[in-house]
């Protein structure tokens, strides 16, 4: 066996996978689909970077077109595991590689452990955070890992060796053009602090109140789904939860948020959780480090002033 191979078409996620894999194996090989990504990955401390270069393509191939090449690499080099970034494309790639290799596919692993007998174990969160499933297996497996599970490896002193491998790709489906989705210009997933408003603070004037606290904390403003979808107070990119954004902030402050599991699963990796709610039985308080029972209209300005006073 020759260590762990990692792949994601997103170089930032690929760098995170290198970090995760480095905790499990001495050798970590990062696979990418172009020279640009190779530059980023060669600075992550990976044992090597393998660039899959399509032979004679007529257009930009999708990651899915490299499935056979990726499967061949994993098989020929006897990889222990292939970690794949859990993106829409990554899910496709992972499932197809596992099918070609006829090996196990472990999806959305949150924790991976190498067991002493050579077997592997992974934990995955299920039912919107209501349960954690543990799976064990032996032999090669393809494992998908979501963004935010590890800190991306920072630039190491020496660049990893880069190997370019010419491969045949499946060009039956080609990308003809791309149109960027219009976004509200927010990247909640990488926000260090988030102030989240719920239906308890969702009148138009309340946005200013939450915005002021966010400004004091240097935080992004986010919301629950009904605030975005029912009230239209904020764009849908700003709602957190199972069907919205998944955030990993150092600080999450929930204002008038009840704390239903469909929402809380979206910030389950937050380091410190603060809740302000008029109801002492709000479910949010069960996941809070600091719980304030009271009217957010009264408490938020006091909190913002207190934060500013300490700056
Ligand atoms: C399939 C499915 C998927 C879903 N996905 C998501 C998702 O991704 N994200 C998401 O957020 N939701 C999602 N939901 C909805 C979710 O179940 C909850 O309904 C929603 O999160 C509740 O939003 P809320 O906390 O803002 O509102 P509410 O549940 O109405 O809570 C409002 C809270 O504000 C408090 N309050 C009222 N006035 C004040 C005040 N003045 N000061 C302080 N507190 C006050 C109340 O006590 C209450 O606890 C989903 C639901 C389903 C069925």
XYZ file of C-alpha atoms and ligand atoms in Angstrom:
364
model
C 0.000 0.000 0.000
C 1.292 3.447 -0.848
C -0.608 5.895 1.280
C -3.604 8.087 0.698
C -4.537 9.870 -2.522
C -6.716 12.967 -2.331
C -8.693 14.687 -5.052
C -10.893 17.729 -5.357
C -11.469 20.031 -8.289
C -11.512 22.828 -5.686
C -7.839 23.483 -4.762
C -8.762 24.908 -1.347
C -10.713 21.788 -0.441
C -7.932 19.621 -1.870
C -5.495 21.374 0.486
C -7.813 20.573 3.412
C -7.883 16.928 2.333
C -4.076 16.868 2.368
C -4.216 17.958 6.026
C -6.794 15.284 6.899
C -4.831 12.573 5.106
C -1.506 13.607 6.647
C -2.922 12.736 10.076
C -3.627 9.202 8.836
C -0.731 8.193 6.598
C 2.927 8.972 6.033
C 2.404 9.387 2.305
C -0.223 11.732 0.903
C -0.506 12.232 -2.844
C -2.644 15.083 -4.142
C -4.239 14.505 -7.535
C -5.323 17.470 -9.633
C -6.468 18.209 -13.133
C -4.306 21.110 -14.158
C -1.037 22.911 -13.694
C -2.698 25.820 -11.848
C -3.957 23.594 -9.048
C -0.603 21.801 -8.980
C 1.055 25.053 -7.953
C -1.262 25.449 -4.962
C -1.044 21.823 -3.899
C 2.719 21.521 -4.180
C 2.948 24.031 -1.308
C 0.815 21.968 1.072
C 3.423 19.445 2.140
C 1.896 16.580 0.135
C 4.359 13.780 -0.623
C 3.719 14.380 -4.311
C 1.293 16.080 -6.643
C -0.022 14.054 -9.568
C -1.381 16.134 -12.436
C -3.764 14.249 -14.697
C -3.343 15.835 -18.103
C -5.936 14.972 -20.718
C -4.538 13.713 -24.015
C -5.729 15.703 -27.021
C -8.901 17.202 -25.568
C -10.971 19.475 -27.746
C -12.505 21.445 -24.899
C -12.555 21.841 -21.134
C -13.300 18.423 -19.692
C -15.349 18.027 -16.524
C -13.834 16.276 -13.486
C -16.225 13.398 -14.161
C -14.382 12.796 -17.443
C -11.283 11.748 -15.480
C -13.020 9.001 -13.502
C -11.397 6.078 -15.348
C -7.978 7.717 -15.088
C -8.426 8.351 -11.376
C -9.616 4.803 -10.750
C -6.639 3.465 -12.706
C -4.242 5.562 -10.639
C -5.698 4.355 -7.341
C -5.632 0.724 -8.499
C -2.190 0.752 -10.129
C -0.523 2.514 -7.227
C -2.252 0.466 -4.563
C -3.620 3.444 -2.651
C -5.032 2.771 0.798
C -7.752 5.376 0.406
C -8.904 7.973 -2.074
C -10.323 11.017 -0.285
C -12.575 13.090 -2.534
C -13.875 16.566 -1.711
C -17.639 16.408 -1.187
C -18.813 18.802 -3.880
C -21.510 18.185 -6.473
C -18.799 17.091 -8.881
C -16.872 15.223 -6.180
C -19.881 13.071 -5.298
C -20.146 12.009 -8.950
C -16.447 11.278 -9.216
C -16.304 9.358 -5.927
C -19.275 7.129 -6.706
C -18.059 6.315 -10.189
C -14.467 5.604 -9.091
C -15.746 3.294 -6.336
C -17.972 1.518 -8.855
C -15.081 1.054 -11.286
C -12.830 -0.257 -8.510
C -15.654 -2.323 -7.026
C -14.639 -1.034 -3.603
C -16.358 0.615 -0.645
C -17.689 4.171 -0.887
C -17.901 6.023 2.420
C -19.764 9.284 2.100
C -19.356 12.517 4.075
C -16.899 11.212 6.645
C -16.487 13.678 9.486
C -13.804 11.683 11.319
C -11.566 9.001 9.792
C -9.454 6.685 11.957
C -6.825 4.118 10.998
C -7.462 1.086 13.218
C -4.532 -0.960 14.569
C -5.432 -4.082 12.553
C -5.163 -2.249 9.238
C -8.882 -1.600 9.014
C -10.420 1.867 8.789
C -13.251 3.584 10.597
C -15.271 6.655 9.687
C -17.944 8.651 11.436
C -20.648 10.438 9.506
C -23.378 12.696 10.768
C -26.908 11.605 9.925
C -30.483 12.848 10.291
C -29.524 16.523 10.261
C -27.100 16.044 13.133
C -29.427 13.826 15.158
C -27.137 10.783 14.991
C -23.563 9.806 14.217
C -23.037 6.628 12.213
C -19.771 4.702 12.552
C -18.602 2.558 9.652
C -15.592 0.243 9.472
C -14.025 -1.400 6.458
C -10.887 -3.088 5.201
C -9.134 -2.578 1.906
C -9.160 0.317 -0.479
C -12.105 2.702 -0.229
C -13.233 5.988 -1.697
C -14.222 8.454 1.027
C -15.919 11.804 0.485
C -15.099 14.586 2.944
C -16.909 17.916 3.172
C -15.192 21.296 3.273
C -14.274 22.630 6.683
C -13.271 19.301 8.237
C -9.624 20.354 8.386
C -7.634 23.534 8.117
C -6.015 23.762 4.695
C -2.332 22.922 4.934
C -0.368 26.153 4.848
C 2.611 26.682 2.603
C 5.388 24.321 3.631
C 9.046 25.126 3.204
C 9.690 22.857 0.250
C 7.566 22.261 -2.823
C 6.256 18.738 -3.395
C 7.466 16.950 -6.524
C 4.945 17.246 -9.349
C 4.342 14.329 -11.691
C 2.368 14.852 -14.891
C 0.475 11.795 -16.123
C -1.117 11.900 -19.576
C -4.509 10.207 -19.476
C -7.443 9.534 -21.762
C -10.628 11.292 -20.725
C -14.229 10.563 -21.538
C -15.250 13.451 -23.747
C -18.790 12.412 -24.527
C -19.994 15.260 -22.292
C -18.086 18.522 -22.663
C -18.393 21.958 -21.085
C -19.378 24.413 -23.821
C -19.762 27.525 -21.670
C -20.043 28.624 -18.080
C -22.284 31.283 -16.579
C -21.452 32.380 -13.068
C -24.366 32.262 -10.653
C -25.126 35.741 -9.346
C -24.367 35.693 -5.649
C -24.803 38.294 -2.950
C -21.049 38.427 -2.506
C -20.964 36.589 0.795
C -18.794 33.630 1.723
C -20.412 32.465 4.950
C -18.477 29.195 4.925
C -15.228 30.992 5.667
C -16.622 33.653 8.038
C -14.870 33.716 11.413
C -17.893 35.251 13.167
C -21.570 35.067 12.284
C -24.535 37.013 13.656
C -27.650 35.068 12.707
C -31.144 36.495 12.844
C -34.233 34.362 13.273
C -37.945 35.030 13.063
C -37.832 36.588 16.525
C -35.883 39.498 15.057
C -37.169 39.654 11.511
C -38.960 42.961 11.094
C -37.306 45.240 8.516
C -35.916 47.602 11.190
C -34.369 44.650 13.024
C -31.841 44.118 10.268
C -30.159 47.372 11.235
C -29.945 46.186 14.843
C -28.323 42.898 13.850
C -26.083 44.683 11.344
C -24.813 46.986 14.079
C -23.836 44.040 16.296
C -22.234 42.332 13.298
C -20.257 45.473 12.582
C -19.071 45.656 16.194
C -18.009 41.995 16.095
C -16.629 42.175 12.547
C -19.072 39.392 11.710
C -21.158 38.358 8.703
C -24.942 38.626 9.004
C -26.750 35.347 8.385
C -30.290 34.133 9.046
C -32.605 31.173 9.389
C -34.446 29.842 6.364
C -37.825 31.488 6.997
C -36.149 34.881 7.376
C -34.777 34.500 3.838
C -37.435 32.418 2.133
C -40.648 33.589 3.813
C -39.771 37.159 4.785
C -37.254 37.815 2.003
C -35.318 39.935 4.472
C -31.944 38.560 3.365
C -30.846 36.673 0.232
C -31.108 32.879 0.363
C -27.287 32.606 0.265
C -27.355 33.894 3.821
C -29.451 31.252 5.472
C -27.724 28.568 7.510
C -28.836 24.979 7.841
C -29.345 21.610 6.299
C -30.593 23.100 3.061
C -28.550 26.295 3.331
C -24.994 27.315 4.163
C -22.777 25.258 6.451
C -20.572 27.517 8.534
C -17.561 26.853 10.761
C -17.080 30.125 12.641
C -15.225 30.808 15.851
C -18.380 32.579 17.046
C -22.075 32.132 16.170
C -24.582 34.528 17.742
C -28.249 33.591 17.247
C -30.794 36.393 17.730
C -34.426 35.299 17.978
C -33.508 31.876 16.590
C -35.488 28.941 18.007
C -32.767 26.399 17.186
C -34.528 23.686 15.188
C -32.167 20.919 14.149
C -32.524 21.789 10.450
C -30.869 25.091 11.326
C -28.368 24.088 14.035
C -26.778 21.365 11.895
C -25.482 24.172 9.695
C -23.231 25.542 12.453
C -22.478 22.390 14.433
C -18.723 23.047 14.093
C -18.913 26.581 15.531
C -16.466 26.989 18.400
C -18.568 29.298 20.603
C -22.353 29.583 20.333
C -24.336 32.440 21.884
C -28.134 32.574 21.867
C -30.520 35.400 22.720
C -34.149 34.337 22.969
C -37.197 35.397 24.957
C -38.089 31.769 25.636
C -36.001 29.935 28.263
C -37.003 26.646 26.626
C -35.760 27.557 23.141
C -33.977 24.469 21.702
C -31.088 26.727 20.673
C -30.072 26.980 24.315
C -29.280 23.247 24.325
C -26.364 23.895 21.960
C -25.301 27.265 23.405
C -22.154 28.077 25.335
C -23.779 31.330 26.464
C -27.568 31.667 26.694
C -29.279 35.000 27.251
C -33.008 34.894 28.037
C -34.502 38.189 26.977
C -35.743 40.440 24.215
C -33.148 40.774 21.471
C -34.332 44.344 20.831
C -33.079 45.289 24.292
C -30.025 43.055 24.546
C -28.453 43.463 21.104
C -27.697 47.222 21.457
C -26.236 46.598 24.929
C -24.083 43.774 23.583
C -22.883 45.869 20.634
C -21.963 48.731 22.978
C -20.146 46.345 25.334
C -18.154 44.858 22.440
C -17.189 48.331 21.196
C -16.184 49.396 24.700
C -13.681 46.524 24.856
C -12.063 47.227 21.473
C -36.930 19.847 5.163
C -36.677 21.092 5.950
C -35.477 21.750 5.773
C -35.217 22.903 6.496
N -34.019 23.523 6.324
C -33.737 24.603 7.067
C -32.469 25.236 6.959
O -31.600 24.840 6.186
N -32.231 26.314 7.731
C -33.153 26.810 8.621
O -32.857 27.799 9.295
N -34.354 26.231 8.730
C -34.676 25.155 7.984
N -35.897 24.578 8.104
C -36.892 25.234 8.977
C -36.666 24.886 10.449
O -37.305 23.667 10.750
C -37.246 25.969 11.368
O -38.605 26.148 11.052
C -36.537 27.308 11.241
O -35.151 27.149 11.376
C -37.042 28.228 12.344
O -36.544 29.501 12.121
P -36.486 30.562 13.292
O -35.728 30.007 14.441
O -36.020 31.827 12.686
O -38.028 30.804 13.652
P -38.940 30.286 14.864
O -38.856 28.822 14.994
O -40.247 30.908 14.608
O -38.256 30.909 16.146
C -38.294 32.252 16.497
C -37.690 32.361 17.885
O -37.562 33.722 18.237
C -37.850 33.867 19.621
N -38.220 35.261 19.801
C -39.381 35.881 19.470
N -39.293 37.197 19.729
C -38.055 37.406 20.221
C -37.376 38.567 20.666
N -37.949 39.782 20.642
N -36.114 38.424 21.119
C -35.518 37.206 21.175
N -36.129 36.075 20.762
C -37.371 36.183 20.280
C -38.948 32.868 19.890
O -38.970 32.501 21.248
C -38.532 31.707 18.976
O -37.725 30.771 19.682
C -36.179 23.419 7.400
C -37.383 22.732 7.580
C -37.628 21.592 6.865
C -38.926 20.874 7.077
